[in-house]
Amino acid sequence: MSLEFLTADSFHDPFAFPAPPAWKRRSTENDAKQPLLYFHTDINSCYASCERILDPSLKNRPVVVLSNNDGCLVALSAEAKAMGYRLGDPWFKVRDQALARGVVARSSNYELYGDISSRVMAVLREYAHGFEQYSIDEAFLTIPVSPAEAVHIARAIKDDLARRIGVPVCVGVARSKTLAKLANKTAKKVPVLRGVCVWDRLPQARRSALCQALPVDEVWGVASRTRKKLAGMGILTIADLTEADIPMIRKRFSVVLMRTVLELRGISCIPLEEERKFKDQLIYSRSFSTPIVDREEMAQVMSVYAQRAAKRLVRDSQHAKHLSAFCATSYYGADLVFPAVQVRLQAPTADPVVLTKAGLKLLEHAAFDGPRYARAGMLLTDLTPADSATAFDLFQYPHEKRQIATTIAAIEQKLGEGTVGLGRAGFARRPLWEMKRELLSPRGTTHWEELVAAR
DNA sequence: AGGCCTCAG
DNA sequence: AGTTCTGAGGCCT
């Protein structure tokens, strides 16, 4: 993978880019004549690139970012990929050799990535007529322009993000989201494209060669299960899938795959999604650094998880009506034990006391005479906006009137995360089972005391 | 309506 | 010994 754009002159030259050009404007009646094109943008090796922004010594070095609990690789710089490391490699397996070969590893620092992400999204919105943030590092934009113009816009987006934020991105452009994703992937794989691929500007021969070479699961929305089923019918490549019989796909598979096939043909049928104001569910689930066998320790886990989940509810201004709590032994062990409990709450709540009490019901359903629990979690569903129904005092929990959750939030705001905790979560030191994040970088853009220093 | 399956990043 | 976490949508019953 070429990283030449990182060293290109334009990367450093603030005068290399003119003021926002004419197409960086909201729609006019003129736009109606243009076809709507989908621009798919994503940050190359997002987490590794974010780590690099704050630590330039990582430039040109192999960088890997580890999942929660420092379990496996979730992001790799181009150099690390070139050395043969792969997404999902268990860290404990590659660790010694990787460190010896000069690989730099970091625990995932979601606060940093979230902050960089929002800066990137803000820039992207400047270019977009329609906009959808698809994930922390990806967005779809729609812009009514010709493919010829799209080439320039896509390149401007890429250069702008390199200059203003310092992240490398690729841009794929096409008439549907699915093709835009495919174009993006092409931009990543074909160095001469220099990070930008407008599908309709690729020579037809190149496009079909690509589609005949790539397996179906390179397509957005097609994964291993569908690949196997398709293979049984002789549909192996993207080209095969594009030509597949639509009614057959609808009948033997699903509307989802049917849409995918249409989109591959350039017929857009997966529109931009509206921004979801509220989530439908909230999950707080973690693996432990060491297994839990003890009931009292699991009680502590539930207490901590309930309070963290409560904190998210408060942040999102939501209340929950239903809670399920579970714990589980390792996936990889011989016999999976997976106790779970469902609790219907009396009223929608974000109260950590209520949630803790509900979570503790798990202990009544779980055995503690052998199972070594590797993870636990809490699932909050039936979420409602916090201001909707709770006006009725009658249905409020008594703690809520005393504002426990918001008080805790206020104290943590002032004194820092984890300075207060209720009941079992009020420990002075981190408990043993807390997930590992040993290689964490500073939260250099969001916390004063960890602010990045410039000389 | 709710459990299960599939998928994504 | 150790292998992520979170969220959505469709299908089936």
Short mmCIF file of C-alpha atoms (C1' of nucleotides) in Angstrom, two decimals:
data_model
loop_
_atom_site.label_atom_id
_atom_site.label_comp_id
_atom_site.label_asym_id
_atom_site.label_seq_id
_atom_site.Cartn_x
_atom_site.Cartn_y
_atom_site.Cartn_z
CA MET A 1 0.00 0.00 0.00
CA SER A 2 1.39 3.35 -1.00
CA LEU A 3 1.56 6.12 1.52
CA GLU A 4 3.05 8.63 -0.84
CA PHE A 5 0.33 11.15 -0.19
CA LEU A 6 1.58 11.45 3.35
CA THR A 7 4.81 12.93 2.10
CA ALA A 8 3.44 14.82 -0.86
CA ASP A 9 4.27 18.52 -0.80
CA SER A 10 0.62 19.42 -0.69
CA PHE A 11 0.39 17.72 2.68
CA HIS A 12 2.38 20.50 4.29
CA ASP A 13 1.71 23.46 2.06
CA PRO A 14 -1.23 25.49 3.38
CA PHE A 15 -1.36 27.50 0.16
CA ALA A 16 -1.67 24.50 -2.08
CA PHE A 17 -5.45 24.59 -1.85
CA PRO A 18 -7.63 27.44 -3.02
CA ALA A 19 -10.72 28.73 -1.23
CA PRO A 20 -13.79 26.49 -1.41
CA PRO A 21 -14.66 26.23 -5.08
CA ALA A 22 -18.04 26.61 -6.67
CA TRP A 23 -19.24 23.05 -6.16
CA LYS A 24 -18.79 23.38 -2.40
CA ARG A 25 -22.20 24.93 -2.13
CA ARG A 26 -25.71 23.86 -1.36
CA SER A 27 -27.93 22.64 -4.15
CA THR A 28 -29.33 24.84 -6.87
CA GLU A 29 -31.85 24.18 -9.61
CA ASN A 30 -28.91 23.38 -11.84
CA ASP A 31 -28.10 20.28 -9.81
CA ALA A 32 -31.26 18.55 -10.87
CA LYS A 33 -29.70 17.90 -14.25
CA GLN A 34 -26.78 16.03 -12.73
CA PRO A 35 -26.93 12.40 -11.67
CA LEU A 36 -26.64 11.84 -7.95
CA LEU A 37 -23.34 10.26 -7.08
CA TYR A 38 -22.47 8.45 -3.86
CA PHE A 39 -19.10 9.23 -2.33
CA HIS A 40 -17.84 6.69 0.16
CA THR A 41 -14.99 7.96 2.31
CA ASP A 42 -13.04 6.09 4.91
CA ILE A 43 -9.92 6.64 6.91
CA ASN A 44 -7.08 4.30 6.02
CA SER A 45 -6.20 2.09 8.99
CA CYS A 46 -8.24 4.49 11.08
CA TYR A 47 -7.02 3.73 14.58
CA ALA A 48 -3.40 3.40 13.54
CA SER A 49 -3.62 6.68 11.64
CA CYS A 50 -5.11 8.41 14.69
CA GLU A 51 -2.28 7.15 16.86
CA ARG A 52 0.12 8.62 14.33
CA ILE A 53 -1.36 12.09 14.42
CA LEU A 54 -0.33 12.56 18.02
CA ASP A 55 2.90 10.61 17.83
CA PRO A 56 4.82 11.44 14.66
CA SER A 57 7.55 9.00 15.65
CA LEU A 58 5.14 6.30 14.47
CA LYS A 59 5.35 7.58 10.91
CA ASN A 60 6.63 4.90 8.56
CA ARG A 61 6.73 2.39 11.39
CA PRO A 62 4.52 -0.68 11.65
CA VAL A 63 1.71 0.16 14.07
CA VAL A 64 -0.97 -2.17 15.39
CA VAL A 65 -3.91 -1.29 17.59
CA LEU A 66 -5.35 -3.87 19.96
CA SER A 67 -8.97 -4.59 20.79
CA ASN A 68 -10.44 -4.11 24.22
CA ASN A 69 -8.67 -6.29 26.72
CA ASP A 70 -5.65 -6.17 24.44
CA GLY A 71 -7.10 -9.32 22.87
CA CYS A 72 -6.50 -9.12 19.15
CA LEU A 73 -5.43 -6.77 16.37
CA VAL A 74 -8.16 -4.41 15.24
CA ALA A 75 -6.13 -2.01 13.13
CA LEU A 76 -2.85 -2.25 11.29
CA SER A 77 -0.81 0.33 9.47
CA ALA A 78 0.25 -0.51 5.94
CA GLU A 79 3.70 -1.45 7.18
CA ALA A 80 2.27 -3.90 9.70
CA LYS A 81 0.06 -5.46 7.01
CA ALA A 82 3.09 -5.79 4.76
CA MET A 83 4.85 -7.72 7.51
CA GLY A 84 2.09 -10.30 7.35
CA TYR A 85 0.00 -9.40 10.37
CA ARG A 86 -3.74 -9.61 9.92
CA LEU A 87 -6.86 -8.16 11.43
CA GLY A 88 -8.04 -10.41 14.24
CA ASP A 89 -4.66 -12.01 14.96
CA PRO A 90 -4.61 -12.78 18.71
CA TRP A 91 -2.11 -10.46 20.34
CA PHE A 92 -0.77 -13.09 22.70
CA LYS A 93 0.22 -15.22 19.72
CA VAL A 94 2.09 -12.59 17.73
CA ARG A 95 3.24 -10.37 20.57
CA ASP A 96 6.81 -11.45 21.19
CA GLN A 97 7.76 -11.75 17.57
CA ALA A 98 6.05 -8.49 16.64
CA LEU A 99 7.77 -6.48 19.33
CA ALA A 100 11.09 -8.00 18.37
CA ARG A 101 10.51 -6.92 14.78
CA GLY A 102 9.88 -3.33 15.81
CA VAL A 103 6.09 -3.28 15.70
CA VAL A 104 4.53 -0.60 17.90
CA ALA A 105 1.35 -1.75 19.66
CA ARG A 106 -1.29 0.44 21.23
CA SER A 107 -4.43 -0.38 23.21
CA SER A 108 -7.50 1.05 21.55
CA ASN A 109 -8.11 4.60 22.66
CA TYR A 110 -11.68 5.23 21.62
CA GLU A 111 -11.78 8.70 23.07
CA LEU A 112 -9.02 9.79 20.72
CA TYR A 113 -10.54 8.07 17.70
CA GLY A 114 -13.96 9.54 18.42
CA ASP A 115 -12.55 13.02 18.57
CA ILE A 116 -10.60 12.68 15.32
CA SER A 117 -13.66 11.12 13.74
CA SER A 118 -15.90 14.06 14.56
CA ARG A 119 -13.37 16.47 13.11
CA VAL A 120 -13.22 14.43 9.92
CA MET A 121 -17.00 14.25 9.67
CA ALA A 122 -17.27 18.01 10.09
CA VAL A 123 -15.00 18.54 7.10
CA LEU A 124 -16.86 15.97 5.00
CA ARG A 125 -20.17 17.68 5.66
CA GLU A 126 -18.80 20.80 4.02
CA TYR A 127 -18.71 18.93 0.74
CA ALA A 128 -21.91 16.97 1.05
CA HIS A 129 -25.43 17.59 -0.12
CA GLY A 130 -26.66 14.41 1.50
CA PHE A 131 -24.60 12.99 4.34
CA GLU A 132 -24.55 9.81 6.40
CA GLN A 133 -21.96 8.93 8.98
CA TYR A 134 -21.78 5.20 8.55
CA SER A 135 -19.22 4.31 11.21
CA ILE A 136 -16.48 5.91 13.23
CA ASP A 137 -14.30 6.17 10.15
CA GLU A 138 -16.68 5.97 7.19
CA ALA A 139 -19.23 8.25 5.65
CA PHE A 140 -21.44 8.33 2.58
CA LEU A 141 -21.95 11.66 0.84
CA THR A 142 -24.21 12.39 -2.08
CA ILE A 143 -23.30 15.13 -4.50
CA PRO A 144 -25.08 15.83 -7.79
CA VAL A 145 -22.17 16.00 -10.20
CA SER A 146 -20.87 14.29 -13.30
CA PRO A 147 -18.30 11.52 -12.89
CA ALA A 148 -15.69 13.78 -14.46
CA GLU A 149 -16.24 16.45 -11.82
CA ALA A 150 -16.40 13.80 -9.13
CA VAL A 151 -12.75 12.95 -9.69
CA HIS A 152 -11.73 16.46 -8.71
CA ILE A 153 -14.07 16.66 -5.76
CA ALA A 154 -12.93 13.32 -4.39
CA ARG A 155 -9.31 14.36 -4.65
CA ALA A 156 -10.04 17.68 -2.99
CA ILE A 157 -11.73 15.89 -0.10
CA LYS A 158 -8.76 13.62 0.32
CA ASP A 159 -6.23 16.43 0.20
CA ASP A 160 -8.29 18.63 2.49
CA LEU A 161 -8.47 15.94 5.17
CA ALA A 162 -4.75 15.25 4.94
CA ARG A 163 -3.98 18.93 5.33
CA ARG A 164 -6.53 19.95 7.96
CA ILE A 165 -6.78 16.83 10.12
CA GLY A 166 -3.74 14.83 9.12
CA VAL A 167 -5.48 11.58 8.26
CA PRO A 168 -5.14 9.60 5.03
CA VAL A 169 -8.44 8.60 3.41
CA CYS A 170 -9.64 6.86 0.30
CA VAL A 171 -12.69 7.96 -1.65
CA GLY A 172 -14.86 5.75 -3.85
CA VAL A 173 -17.55 7.25 -6.06
CA ALA A 174 -20.38 5.52 -7.89
CA ARG A 175 -24.11 5.54 -8.58
CA SER A 176 -24.96 3.36 -5.60
CA LYS A 177 -23.63 2.91 -2.09
CA THR A 178 -22.58 -0.67 -2.78
CA LEU A 179 -20.60 0.33 -5.86
CA ALA A 180 -19.11 3.30 -4.01
CA LYS A 181 -17.82 0.91 -1.35
CA LEU A 182 -16.40 -1.31 -4.06
CA ALA A 183 -14.79 1.70 -5.72
CA ASN A 184 -13.27 2.68 -2.41
CA LYS A 185 -11.81 -0.76 -1.99
CA THR A 186 -10.41 -0.49 -5.50
CA ALA A 187 -8.86 2.87 -4.66
CA LYS A 188 -7.14 1.21 -1.72
CA LYS A 189 -5.77 -1.68 -3.72
CA VAL A 190 -4.65 0.02 -6.91
CA PRO A 191 -1.77 2.39 -6.23
CA VAL A 192 -2.03 4.32 -9.48
CA LEU A 193 -5.45 5.56 -8.42
CA ARG A 194 -3.79 7.40 -5.54
CA GLY A 195 -6.68 6.89 -3.15
CA VAL A 196 -9.50 8.00 -5.41
CA CYS A 197 -11.69 5.81 -7.61
CA VAL A 198 -14.70 7.00 -9.58
CA TRP A 199 -16.29 3.78 -10.77
CA ASP A 200 -17.79 5.16 -13.96
CA ARG A 201 -14.45 6.61 -15.04
CA LEU A 202 -12.71 3.26 -14.88
CA PRO A 203 -12.41 1.70 -18.31
CA GLN A 204 -15.13 -0.91 -18.78
CA ALA A 205 -12.51 -3.60 -19.36
CA ARG A 206 -10.92 -2.83 -16.00
CA ARG A 207 -14.24 -2.95 -14.23
CA SER A 208 -15.21 -6.32 -15.58
CA ALA A 209 -11.76 -7.77 -14.99
CA LEU A 210 -12.04 -6.63 -11.40
CA CYS A 211 -15.52 -8.09 -10.94
CA GLN A 212 -14.48 -11.38 -12.46
CA ALA A 213 -11.46 -11.58 -10.20
CA LEU A 214 -13.07 -10.64 -6.90
CA PRO A 215 -15.07 -13.16 -4.84
CA VAL A 216 -18.64 -12.29 -3.83
CA ASP A 217 -17.78 -11.65 -0.21
CA GLU A 218 -15.80 -8.59 -1.23
CA VAL A 219 -19.19 -6.98 -1.73
CA TRP A 220 -20.72 -4.94 1.08
CA GLY A 221 -23.41 -7.08 2.71
CA VAL A 222 -22.12 -10.45 1.58
CA ALA A 223 -20.23 -12.50 4.16
CA SER A 224 -19.24 -16.10 4.62
CA ARG A 225 -22.69 -17.65 5.04
CA THR A 226 -24.05 -16.06 1.92
CA ARG A 227 -20.84 -16.78 0.05
CA LYS A 228 -21.13 -20.50 0.78
CA LYS A 229 -24.76 -20.63 -0.24
CA LEU A 230 -24.03 -18.71 -3.43
CA ALA A 231 -21.07 -20.95 -4.19
CA GLY A 232 -23.38 -23.94 -4.13
CA MET A 233 -25.21 -22.34 -7.05
CA GLY A 234 -22.07 -21.56 -8.99
CA ILE A 235 -22.09 -17.88 -8.11
CA LEU A 236 -18.52 -17.18 -7.12
CA THR A 237 -17.43 -13.79 -8.35
CA ILE A 238 -18.84 -10.30 -8.17
CA ALA A 239 -19.47 -10.57 -11.90
CA ASP A 240 -21.52 -13.73 -11.34
CA LEU A 241 -23.53 -12.04 -8.64
CA THR A 242 -24.17 -8.96 -10.75
CA GLU A 243 -25.66 -11.13 -13.46
CA ALA A 244 -27.66 -13.34 -11.12
CA ASP A 245 -31.38 -13.72 -11.65
CA ILE A 246 -33.19 -11.17 -9.49
CA PRO A 247 -36.39 -13.16 -8.74
CA MET A 248 -34.26 -16.19 -7.87
CA ILE A 249 -32.13 -14.15 -5.48
CA ARG A 250 -35.25 -12.70 -3.89
CA LYS A 251 -36.77 -16.15 -3.47
CA ARG A 252 -33.75 -18.18 -2.39
CA PHE A 253 -32.08 -15.45 -0.34
CA SER A 254 -33.64 -12.19 0.78
CA VAL A 255 -34.64 -8.67 -0.16
CA VAL A 256 -31.31 -7.61 1.25
CA LEU A 257 -29.28 -9.55 -1.25
CA MET A 258 -31.65 -8.56 -4.02
CA ARG A 259 -30.96 -4.92 -3.28
CA THR A 260 -27.26 -5.65 -3.32
CA VAL A 261 -27.50 -7.17 -6.79
CA LEU A 262 -29.45 -4.18 -8.09
CA GLU A 263 -26.93 -1.84 -6.56
CA LEU A 264 -24.11 -3.70 -8.27
CA ARG A 265 -25.91 -2.95 -11.52
CA GLY A 266 -25.81 0.74 -10.70
CA ILE A 267 -29.42 0.97 -9.57
CA SER A 268 -29.40 2.72 -6.23
CA CYS A 269 -31.84 1.13 -3.79
CA ILE A 270 -30.12 1.59 -0.44
CA PRO A 271 -30.74 5.23 0.37
CA LEU A 272 -28.78 7.38 2.79
CA GLU A 273 -30.03 6.72 6.29
CA GLU A 274 -31.52 9.40 8.45
CA GLU A 275 -29.47 10.20 11.47
CA ARG A 276 -30.86 8.18 14.35
CA LYS A 277 -31.58 10.44 17.22
CA PHE A 278 -32.04 7.62 19.68
CA LYS A 279 -30.68 4.11 19.87
CA ASP A 280 -32.95 1.09 20.26
CA GLN A 281 -30.68 -0.76 22.63
CA LEU A 282 -27.55 -0.28 24.68
CA ILE A 283 -25.07 -3.03 25.43
CA TYR A 284 -22.31 -2.89 27.96
CA SER A 285 -20.30 -6.06 27.71
CA ARG A 286 -16.67 -6.83 28.43
CA SER A 287 -14.27 -9.72 28.67
CA PHE A 288 -12.33 -10.03 31.90
CA SER A 289 -8.59 -9.97 32.09
CA THR A 290 -8.83 -12.98 34.43
CA PRO A 291 -11.81 -15.36 34.74
CA ILE A 292 -14.35 -14.90 37.52
CA VAL A 293 -15.42 -17.88 39.59
CA ASP A 294 -16.70 -16.10 42.65
CA ARG A 295 -20.25 -14.88 43.25
CA GLU A 296 -19.25 -11.78 45.17
CA GLU A 297 -16.86 -10.76 42.42
CA MET A 298 -19.56 -11.16 39.81
CA ALA A 299 -21.77 -8.96 41.98
CA GLN A 300 -19.10 -6.32 41.78
CA VAL A 301 -18.99 -6.68 38.00
CA MET A 302 -22.75 -6.19 37.72
CA SER A 303 -22.57 -3.19 39.97
CA VAL A 304 -19.86 -1.56 37.89
CA TYR A 305 -21.49 -2.42 34.56
CA ALA A 306 -24.84 -1.08 35.71
CA GLN A 307 -23.27 2.20 36.65
CA ARG A 308 -21.42 2.49 33.35
CA ALA A 309 -24.55 1.64 31.42
CA ALA A 310 -26.46 4.20 33.48
CA LYS A 311 -23.86 6.78 32.58
CA ARG A 312 -24.42 6.13 28.89
CA LEU A 313 -28.16 6.41 29.30
CA VAL A 314 -27.71 9.78 30.99
CA ARG A 315 -25.34 10.88 28.25
CA ASP A 316 -27.83 9.87 25.57
CA SER A 317 -30.84 11.25 27.48
CA GLN A 318 -32.53 7.88 27.45
CA HIS A 319 -34.30 5.63 29.90
CA ALA A 320 -34.59 1.85 29.79
CA LYS A 321 -37.61 -0.30 30.51
CA HIS A 322 -35.94 -3.66 30.18
CA LEU A 323 -32.63 -5.08 31.29
CA SER A 324 -30.99 -8.37 30.58
CA ALA A 325 -27.80 -9.42 32.25
CA PHE A 326 -25.58 -12.30 31.29
CA CYS A 327 -22.21 -13.83 31.90
CA ALA A 328 -20.48 -16.53 29.92
CA THR A 329 -17.53 -18.84 29.90
CA SER A 330 -15.03 -18.66 27.06
CA TYR A 331 -16.26 -19.41 23.53
CA TYR A 332 -13.24 -21.56 23.11
CA GLY A 333 -13.63 -23.82 26.09
CA ALA A 334 -15.26 -27.24 25.90
CA ASP A 335 -18.59 -26.48 27.52
CA LEU A 336 -20.17 -23.09 27.16
CA VAL A 337 -22.06 -21.85 30.20
CA PHE A 338 -24.22 -18.84 29.50
CA PRO A 339 -26.56 -17.85 32.33
CA ALA A 340 -28.79 -14.87 31.65
CA VAL A 341 -31.67 -13.09 33.28
CA GLN A 342 -34.41 -10.82 31.97
CA VAL A 343 -35.74 -8.05 34.16
CA ARG A 344 -38.71 -5.90 33.26
CA LEU A 345 -38.26 -2.63 35.11
CA GLN A 346 -41.22 -1.02 36.78
CA ALA A 347 -40.69 2.25 34.99
CA PRO A 348 -38.26 3.62 32.41
CA THR A 349 -35.10 4.54 34.28
CA ALA A 350 -31.45 5.53 34.04
CA ASP A 351 -30.96 5.10 37.73
CA PRO A 352 -27.77 3.20 38.54
CA VAL A 353 -29.23 1.90 41.79
CA VAL A 354 -32.23 0.37 40.06
CA LEU A 355 -30.11 -1.04 37.26
CA THR A 356 -27.62 -2.53 39.69
CA LYS A 357 -30.37 -4.20 41.66
CA ALA A 358 -31.80 -5.65 38.47
CA GLY A 359 -28.38 -6.79 37.27
CA LEU A 360 -27.70 -8.59 40.54
CA LYS A 361 -30.61 -10.94 39.80
CA LEU A 362 -28.17 -12.68 37.50
CA LEU A 363 -26.47 -14.14 40.55
CA GLU A 364 -29.59 -16.13 41.37
CA HIS A 365 -29.42 -17.84 37.97
CA ALA A 366 -25.70 -18.43 37.66
CA ALA A 367 -23.71 -21.30 39.09
CA PHE A 368 -20.51 -20.55 40.95
CA ASP A 369 -19.30 -24.07 41.57
CA GLY A 370 -17.02 -24.57 38.63
CA PRO A 371 -17.70 -22.30 35.65
CA ARG A 372 -14.91 -19.85 34.92
CA TYR A 373 -16.67 -16.84 33.52
CA ALA A 374 -14.71 -14.98 30.86
CA ARG A 375 -17.09 -12.11 30.20
CA ALA A 376 -20.32 -10.51 31.29
CA GLY A 377 -22.65 -7.89 29.99
CA MET A 378 -25.79 -5.91 30.36
CA LEU A 379 -28.30 -5.27 27.62
CA LEU A 380 -30.75 -2.39 28.00
CA THR A 381 -33.75 -2.38 25.69
CA ASP A 382 -37.12 -0.69 25.33
CA LEU A 383 -35.30 2.61 25.47
CA THR A 384 -37.29 5.82 25.59
CA PRO A 385 -36.28 9.47 25.48
CA ALA A 386 -35.57 10.58 29.03
CA ASP A 387 -38.06 13.44 28.94
CA SER A 388 -41.04 11.56 27.52
CA ALA A 389 -42.95 9.69 30.21
CA THR A 390 -41.13 10.45 33.40
CA ALA A 391 -43.02 13.64 34.03
CA PHE A 392 -45.42 11.43 35.93
CA ASP A 393 -43.91 11.51 39.38
CA LEU A 394 -45.88 8.47 40.35
CA PHE A 395 -43.80 6.20 38.14
CA GLN A 396 -40.41 7.53 39.08
CA TYR A 397 -38.11 5.59 41.29
CA PRO A 398 -37.39 7.41 44.54
CA HIS A 399 -33.64 7.63 43.79
CA GLU A 400 -34.41 9.44 40.64
CA LYS A 401 -36.07 12.27 42.44
CA ARG A 402 -32.82 12.68 44.28
CA GLN A 403 -30.93 12.78 40.98
CA ILE A 404 -28.37 10.09 41.81
CA ALA A 405 -27.21 9.58 38.25
CA THR A 406 -26.77 13.24 37.43
CA THR A 407 -25.04 13.87 40.73
CA ILE A 408 -22.51 11.17 39.97
CA ALA A 409 -22.05 12.61 36.50
CA ALA A 410 -21.41 16.04 38.01
CA ILE A 411 -18.84 14.74 40.49
CA GLU A 412 -17.01 12.81 37.79
CA GLN A 413 -17.06 15.87 35.59
CA LYS A 414 -15.31 17.75 38.34
CA LEU A 415 -13.01 15.17 39.87
CA GLY A 416 -12.47 12.71 37.03
CA GLU A 417 -13.78 9.35 35.89
CA GLY A 418 -14.06 6.66 38.51
CA THR A 419 -13.66 8.99 41.48
CA VAL A 420 -17.07 7.97 42.79
CA GLY A 421 -18.93 4.70 42.69
CA LEU A 422 -21.98 3.32 44.39
CA GLY A 423 -21.81 0.33 46.68
CA ARG A 424 -19.60 -2.40 45.29
CA ALA A 425 -18.39 -0.15 42.51
CA GLY A 426 -16.85 2.25 44.96
CA PHE A 427 -13.46 0.57 45.02
CA ALA A 428 -10.29 2.55 45.52
CA ARG A 429 -8.20 0.49 43.14
CA ARG A 430 -9.02 -1.07 39.81
CA PRO A 431 -10.35 -4.55 40.30
CA LEU A 432 -8.32 -7.49 39.03
CA TRP A 433 -10.83 -8.52 36.36
CA GLU A 434 -10.94 -5.11 34.66
CA MET A 435 -9.97 -5.37 31.04
CA LYS A 436 -6.39 -4.79 30.09
CA ARG A 437 -5.39 -1.59 28.37
CA GLU A 438 -1.73 -1.63 29.09
CA LEU A 439 -0.53 0.13 25.98
CA LEU A 440 -2.87 3.10 26.00
CA SER A 441 -1.79 6.32 24.35
CA PRO A 442 -2.66 9.67 25.94
CA ARG A 443 -6.07 11.15 25.21
CA GLY A 444 -4.23 14.06 23.67
CA THR A 445 -7.10 16.00 22.16
CA THR A 446 -9.80 15.61 24.78
CA HIS A 447 -8.11 15.75 28.22
CA TRP A 448 -6.14 18.74 29.41
CA GLU A 449 -3.80 16.72 31.56
CA GLU A 450 -2.93 14.44 28.64
CA LEU A 451 -2.73 17.17 26.05
CA VAL A 452 -0.26 16.68 23.25
CA ALA A 453 2.84 18.85 23.55
CA ALA A 454 4.39 20.74 20.63
CA ARG A 455 7.89 22.05 20.50
"C1'" DA B 1 -43.67 -9.86 19.59
"C1'" DG B 2 -39.48 -12.10 20.28
"C1'" DG B 3 -35.68 -15.36 19.24
"C1'" DC B 4 -32.35 -16.38 15.87
"C1'" DC B 5 -29.28 -15.45 12.08
"C1'" DT B 6 -26.41 -12.56 9.40
"C1'" DC B 7 -23.68 -8.72 8.74
"C1'" DA B 8 -20.67 -4.68 9.51
"C1'" DG B 9 -16.82 -2.15 11.30
"C1'" DA C 1 -3.91 -20.04 29.26
"C1'" DG C 2 -4.87 -16.19 26.72
"C1'" DT C 3 -9.17 -15.15 20.57
"C1'" DT C 4 -13.39 -7.57 20.85
"C1'" DC C 5 -17.57 -4.98 21.27
"C1'" DT C 6 -21.73 -2.82 19.70
"C1'" DG C 7 -25.73 -2.16 16.84
"C1'" DA C 8 -29.09 -2.99 13.10
"C1'" DG C 9 -32.37 -5.51 10.15
"C1'" DG C 10 -34.71 -9.35 8.26
"C1'" DC C 11 -36.65 -13.91 8.66
"C1'" DC C 12 -39.21 -17.27 11.07
"C1'" DT C 13 -42.39 -18.86 14.36
#
